[in-house]
Short mmCIF file of C-alpha atoms and ligand atoms in Angstrom, two decimals:
data_model
loop_
_atom_site.label_atom_id
_atom_site.label_comp_id
_atom_site.label_asym_id
_atom_site.label_seq_id
_atom_site.Cartn_x
_atom_site.Cartn_y
_atom_site.Cartn_z
CA MET V 1 -2.22 7.34 16.14
CA LYS V 2 -6.12 6.73 15.78
CA GLU V 3 -6.67 2.80 15.15
CA ASP V 4 -9.66 1.27 14.00
CA LEU V 5 -10.75 -2.07 13.31
CA ILE V 6 -13.75 -2.43 10.87
CA VAL V 7 -14.71 -6.46 10.82
CA CYS V 8 -17.04 -7.30 7.98
CA SER V 9 -19.40 -10.20 7.66
CA GLY V 10 -17.03 -11.60 4.52
CA PRO V 11 -15.21 -10.51 1.69
CA ASP V 12 -18.05 -8.80 -0.21
CA GLU V 13 -18.52 -6.45 2.63
CA LEU V 14 -14.93 -5.86 3.03
CA ALA V 15 -14.80 -4.56 -0.40
CA THR V 16 -17.89 -2.32 0.06
CA ARG V 17 -16.53 -0.78 3.16
CA ALA V 18 -12.89 -0.48 1.66
CA THR V 19 -13.88 1.05 -1.25
CA ALA V 20 -16.37 3.70 0.91
CA PHE V 21 -13.21 4.66 3.00
CA ILE V 22 -10.65 4.78 -0.06
CA VAL V 23 -13.60 7.22 -1.74
CA GLY V 24 -13.52 9.21 1.47
CA VAL V 25 -10.10 9.71 2.06
CA LEU V 26 -9.40 10.84 -1.55
CA ALA V 27 -12.58 13.06 -1.76
CA GLY V 28 -11.39 14.73 1.38
CA ALA V 29 -8.28 15.05 0.44
CA VAL V 30 -9.05 16.94 -2.85
CA ARG V 31 -11.36 19.12 -0.97
CA SER V 32 -9.02 19.93 1.33
CA ARG V 33 -5.67 19.97 -0.34
CA GLY V 34 -6.67 20.17 -4.09
CA ARG V 35 -4.92 16.68 -4.73
CA ALA V 36 -4.88 13.14 -3.40
CA THR V 37 -2.08 10.83 -3.34
CA ILE V 38 -2.48 7.15 -2.87
CA ALA V 39 -0.22 4.39 -3.03
CA LEU V 40 -1.97 0.68 -3.83
CA SER V 41 -1.08 -2.54 -2.51
CA GLY V 42 -0.50 -5.74 -4.57
CA GLY V 43 -2.20 -8.97 -3.73
CA SER V 44 -5.47 -10.78 -4.27
CA THR V 45 -7.16 -8.88 -1.08
CA PRO V 46 -7.26 -5.68 -2.61
CA LYS V 47 -8.25 -6.66 -6.09
CA PRO V 48 -12.12 -6.83 -5.71
CA VAL V 49 -11.70 -3.47 -3.68
CA TYR V 50 -10.01 -2.01 -7.11
CA SER V 51 -13.00 -3.25 -9.16
CA ARG V 52 -15.46 -1.94 -6.74
CA LEU V 53 -13.61 1.75 -6.95
CA ALA V 54 -13.75 1.58 -10.78
CA LEU V 55 -17.93 1.24 -10.68
CA PRO V 56 -19.95 3.64 -11.90
CA GLN V 57 -21.38 4.58 -8.43
CA SER V 58 -17.80 4.79 -6.84
CA ARG V 59 -15.74 6.20 -9.58
CA GLY V 60 -17.74 9.25 -10.07
CA LEU V 61 -17.27 10.10 -6.41
CA VAL V 62 -13.41 10.59 -6.57
CA ASP V 63 -12.01 13.44 -8.89
CA TRP V 64 -9.10 11.14 -10.68
CA SER V 65 -8.28 14.34 -12.61
CA LYS V 66 -6.48 15.29 -9.09
CA THR V 67 -5.64 12.23 -7.71
CA LEU V 68 -2.02 10.62 -8.15
CA VAL V 69 -1.48 6.77 -7.83
CA PHE V 70 1.61 5.24 -6.97
CA PHE V 71 2.70 1.56 -5.53
CA SER V 72 3.80 0.81 -2.12
CA ASP V 73 5.59 -2.34 -3.36
CA GLU V 74 6.21 -3.78 -6.78
CA ARG V 75 7.90 -7.18 -8.39
CA PHE V 76 10.86 -6.37 -10.22
CA VAL V 77 9.19 -7.69 -13.47
CA PRO V 78 7.85 -5.85 -16.63
CA LEU V 79 4.99 -4.04 -16.07
CA ASP V 80 2.94 -6.37 -18.47
CA ASP V 81 3.84 -9.40 -16.64
CA PRO V 82 1.00 -11.28 -14.76
CA SER V 83 2.53 -11.03 -11.40
CA SER V 84 2.94 -7.12 -11.86
CA ASN V 85 1.11 -5.22 -8.98
CA PHE V 86 0.89 -2.12 -11.79
CA GLY V 87 -0.29 -4.71 -13.83
CA LEU V 88 -3.25 -5.84 -11.56
CA ALA V 89 -4.10 -2.21 -10.49
CA LYS V 90 -4.32 -1.28 -14.24
CA GLN V 91 -6.79 -3.84 -15.03
CA ALA V 92 -8.98 -3.95 -12.12
CA LEU V 93 -9.23 -0.01 -11.61
CA LEU V 94 -6.83 2.43 -13.56
CA GLU V 95 -8.42 1.39 -17.00
CA GLY V 96 -11.73 2.03 -15.52
CA VAL V 97 -11.25 5.47 -14.07
CA PRO V 98 -10.52 8.74 -15.68
CA ILE V 99 -7.11 9.32 -14.28
CA PRO V 100 -4.60 10.84 -16.58
CA SER V 101 -1.57 8.13 -17.26
CA SER V 102 0.87 11.22 -16.16
CA GLN V 103 -0.71 10.86 -12.76
CA VAL V 104 -0.13 6.83 -12.36
CA PHE V 105 3.32 6.49 -11.19
CA ALA V 106 4.63 2.63 -12.01
CA VAL V 107 7.67 1.54 -10.50
CA PRO V 108 10.23 1.58 -13.28
CA THR V 109 10.92 -2.13 -13.69
CA MET V 110 12.49 -1.55 -17.02
CA LEU V 111 15.75 -0.36 -15.49
CA ASP V 112 18.58 -2.90 -14.98
CA SER V 113 18.16 -3.61 -11.33
CA ALA V 114 15.46 -3.40 -8.23
CA ASP V 115 18.17 -1.03 -6.64
CA ALA V 116 18.04 1.10 -9.91
CA ALA V 117 14.23 1.01 -9.88
CA ALA V 118 14.00 1.84 -5.95
CA LYS V 119 16.24 4.87 -6.41
CA ALA V 120 14.66 5.88 -9.53
CA TYR V 121 11.14 5.74 -7.68
CA GLU V 122 12.46 7.55 -4.62
CA ALA V 123 13.80 10.46 -6.91
CA THR V 124 10.28 10.36 -8.49
CA LEU V 125 8.47 10.79 -5.09
CA LYS V 126 10.86 13.74 -4.04
CA ASP V 127 10.12 15.37 -7.46
CA VAL V 128 6.30 14.91 -7.06
CA PHE V 129 6.03 15.73 -3.43
CA GLY V 130 8.47 18.64 -3.77
CA TYR V 131 10.70 17.00 -0.81
CA SER V 132 14.14 16.52 -0.79
CA ARG V 133 15.16 15.74 2.87
CA VAL V 134 15.17 11.89 3.57
CA GLU V 135 14.48 12.68 7.21
CA ASP V 136 10.94 14.14 6.12
CA PRO V 137 9.23 11.73 3.87
CA PRO V 138 6.13 12.77 2.15
CA HIS V 139 2.63 12.38 3.79
CA PHE V 140 0.61 10.05 1.45
CA ASP V 141 -3.10 10.82 1.92
CA LEU V 142 -3.47 6.92 2.05
CA ILE V 143 -1.49 4.09 1.67
CA VAL V 144 -3.32 0.57 1.04
CA LEU V 145 -1.51 -2.77 2.39
CA GLY V 146 -2.03 -6.10 2.86
CA LEU V 147 -0.96 -8.90 5.09
CA GLY V 148 1.14 -11.93 4.67
CA GLN V 149 0.85 -14.98 6.73
CA ASP V 150 4.21 -14.39 7.90
CA GLY V 151 3.62 -10.92 8.73
CA HIS V 152 5.20 -9.26 5.91
CA THR V 153 3.37 -6.07 4.41
CA ALA V 154 4.36 -4.54 1.01
CA SER V 155 7.43 -6.48 0.45
CA LEU V 156 8.89 -6.11 3.77
CA PHE V 157 9.44 -9.71 4.84
CA PRO V 158 10.53 -10.82 8.36
CA GLY V 159 14.36 -10.98 8.83
CA PHE V 160 15.11 -8.57 5.92
CA GLN V 161 17.46 -5.58 6.18
CA SER V 162 14.83 -3.54 4.68
CA LEU V 163 13.13 -3.57 8.22
CA SER V 164 16.09 -1.27 9.48
CA VAL V 165 16.17 1.22 6.69
CA THR V 166 15.87 4.64 8.19
CA ASN V 167 17.60 6.66 5.50
CA ARG V 168 15.56 5.61 2.19
CA TRP V 169 11.94 6.08 1.51
CA VAL V 170 12.00 3.21 -1.11
CA VAL V 171 14.47 0.20 -1.22
CA ALA V 172 14.88 -2.98 -3.21
CA SER V 173 14.58 -6.35 -1.47
CA PRO V 174 15.23 -10.11 -2.30
CA PRO V 175 12.55 -12.16 -3.13
CA GLY V 176 11.05 -13.15 0.11
CA SER V 177 8.44 -15.52 1.29
CA LEU V 178 5.74 -14.50 -1.28
CA PRO V 179 5.77 -16.17 -4.90
CA PRO V 180 7.01 -15.08 -7.49
CA PRO V 181 10.61 -15.61 -6.14
CA VAL V 182 11.86 -12.24 -7.95
CA ASP V 183 13.41 -9.11 -6.30
CA ARG V 184 11.06 -6.68 -5.02
CA VAL V 185 11.06 -2.54 -4.68
CA THR V 186 9.02 -1.54 -1.42
CA PHE V 187 8.10 1.58 0.50
CA THR V 188 10.10 1.48 3.99
CA PHE V 189 8.87 2.02 7.31
CA PRO V 190 9.80 5.61 7.51
CA LEU V 191 7.78 6.36 4.35
CA LEU V 192 4.66 4.16 5.66
CA ASN V 193 4.55 5.92 8.90
CA ALA V 194 4.51 9.36 7.58
CA ALA V 195 1.24 8.60 6.13
CA LYS V 196 -1.87 10.52 6.74
CA ASN V 197 -4.02 7.28 6.38
CA VAL V 198 -3.07 3.72 6.57
CA LEU V 199 -5.44 0.82 5.54
CA PHE V 200 -4.88 -2.81 5.92
CA LEU V 201 -7.13 -5.36 4.09
CA VAL V 202 -7.30 -8.54 5.38
CA SER V 203 -9.62 -11.54 4.43
CA GLY V 204 -9.46 -15.11 5.15
CA ARG V 205 -8.99 -17.51 8.35
CA GLU V 206 -5.38 -18.17 7.23
CA LYS V 207 -4.54 -14.41 8.11
CA ALA V 208 -6.24 -15.23 11.43
CA HIS V 209 -3.41 -15.94 13.81
CA VAL V 210 -0.85 -13.26 11.99
CA LEU V 211 -3.47 -10.60 12.40
CA HIS V 212 -4.16 -11.21 16.03
CA ARG V 213 -0.24 -11.21 16.63
CA VAL V 214 0.49 -8.02 14.59
CA ARG V 215 -2.36 -6.26 16.18
CA GLU V 216 -1.21 -7.44 19.78
CA ARG V 217 2.39 -5.94 18.80
CA GLY V 218 3.61 -9.02 20.47
CA PRO V 219 7.53 -9.44 21.05
CA GLY V 220 9.73 -9.64 18.34
CA PRO V 221 8.55 -6.93 16.23
CA GLU V 222 11.50 -8.03 13.61
CA SER V 223 9.66 -11.05 13.17
CA LEU V 224 6.37 -9.29 12.46
CA PRO V 225 7.07 -6.41 9.99
CA ALA V 226 3.37 -5.39 9.82
CA SER V 227 3.23 -4.62 13.54
CA LYS V 228 5.93 -1.91 12.88
CA VAL V 229 3.53 0.21 10.85
CA HIS V 230 2.09 2.59 13.13
CA PRO V 231 1.50 6.37 11.05
CA THR V 232 1.68 8.53 14.23
CA PRO V 233 0.65 11.54 12.57
CA GLY V 234 -1.97 9.79 10.89
CA THR V 235 -4.79 6.89 11.23
CA LEU V 236 -4.45 3.16 10.98
CA THR V 237 -7.66 1.38 9.86
CA TRP V 238 -7.69 -2.40 9.54
CA ILE V 239 -10.79 -3.51 7.41
CA VAL V 240 -11.04 -7.25 7.68
CA ASP V 241 -13.55 -10.11 7.56
CA LYS V 242 -14.78 -12.51 10.23
CA ALA V 243 -12.56 -15.08 9.18
CA ALA V 244 -9.66 -13.09 9.56
CA ALA V 245 -10.70 -11.69 12.91
CA SER V 246 -11.32 -15.04 14.45
CA GLY V 247 -8.00 -15.17 15.82
C1 6PG G 3 2.30 -8.08 -2.88
C2 6PG G 3 1.77 -7.43 -1.56
C3 6PG G 3 1.73 -8.03 -0.71
C4 6PG G 3 0.45 -8.59 -0.19
C5 6PG G 3 0.44 -9.75 1.14
C6 6PG G 3 -1.36 -10.15 1.12
O1 6PG G 3 3.05 -7.63 -3.82
O2 6PG G 3 1.90 -9.15 -2.96
O3 6PG G 3 2.23 -6.15 -1.85
O4 6PG G 3 2.33 -7.46 0.52
O5 6PG G 3 -0.35 -7.23 0.30
O6 6PG G 3 1.19 -10.80 0.37
O7 6PG G 3 -1.52 -10.64 -0.30
P1 6PG G 3 -2.87 -10.99 -0.20
O8 6PG G 3 -3.73 -9.82 -0.19
O9 6PG G 3 -3.00 -11.74 -1.59
O10 6PG G 3 -2.98 -12.24 0.91
#
């Protein structure tokens, strides 16, 4: 696994560098394989990056007609709920780029339960990627992740059963440390670690301590879920600002 750390002067440079990184991966994937697959994270850090991606100078560099968008985790709320990760990406990015709606795969949170939504989303992944063996997860061209102050990433929260799942690509999770207190649907480590490229976006002094501990991969991996993200066949890139790197 190739790991890189890019330290930016502040959130603005972080957004610029992250946008360039994402454009590069998506354009490269379309060039070499005819399509690009990306899974987006929720949270506040990626939002300015998504908005930057939708600007004319960026969106024209990606062939959105050949790009497929998924979500690395989702809150089990209606898609038009203010706390929906799909809703965040729709407003900041998806409405601003010419991506066919059939190529945007929201977690089906209209189903009866987060477990049903997770199972249905996993079936969608199998269908879209043409994979069926759970031991052989699909290889996303890019998975974008954030980092919580408790070391969570996606909706993989410290001490939760979801951290030890090996026979699923997507699972439901009870509410974690992060508001809103709703069930979640999340990619599991087998799926995260099969990615060709994983990009963590981390900003702010409040993340400095946890970022240091996660990158040091200190003891107690159970307590720091993000430290278990290591896409062995691929690359792991951290684009952070100086405040987050001050740890
Ligand atoms: C979510 C995200 C979550 C987020 C971290 C960091 O559903 O909110 O998937 O894992 O990435 O909590 O969030 P911030 O970027 O807002 O600090």
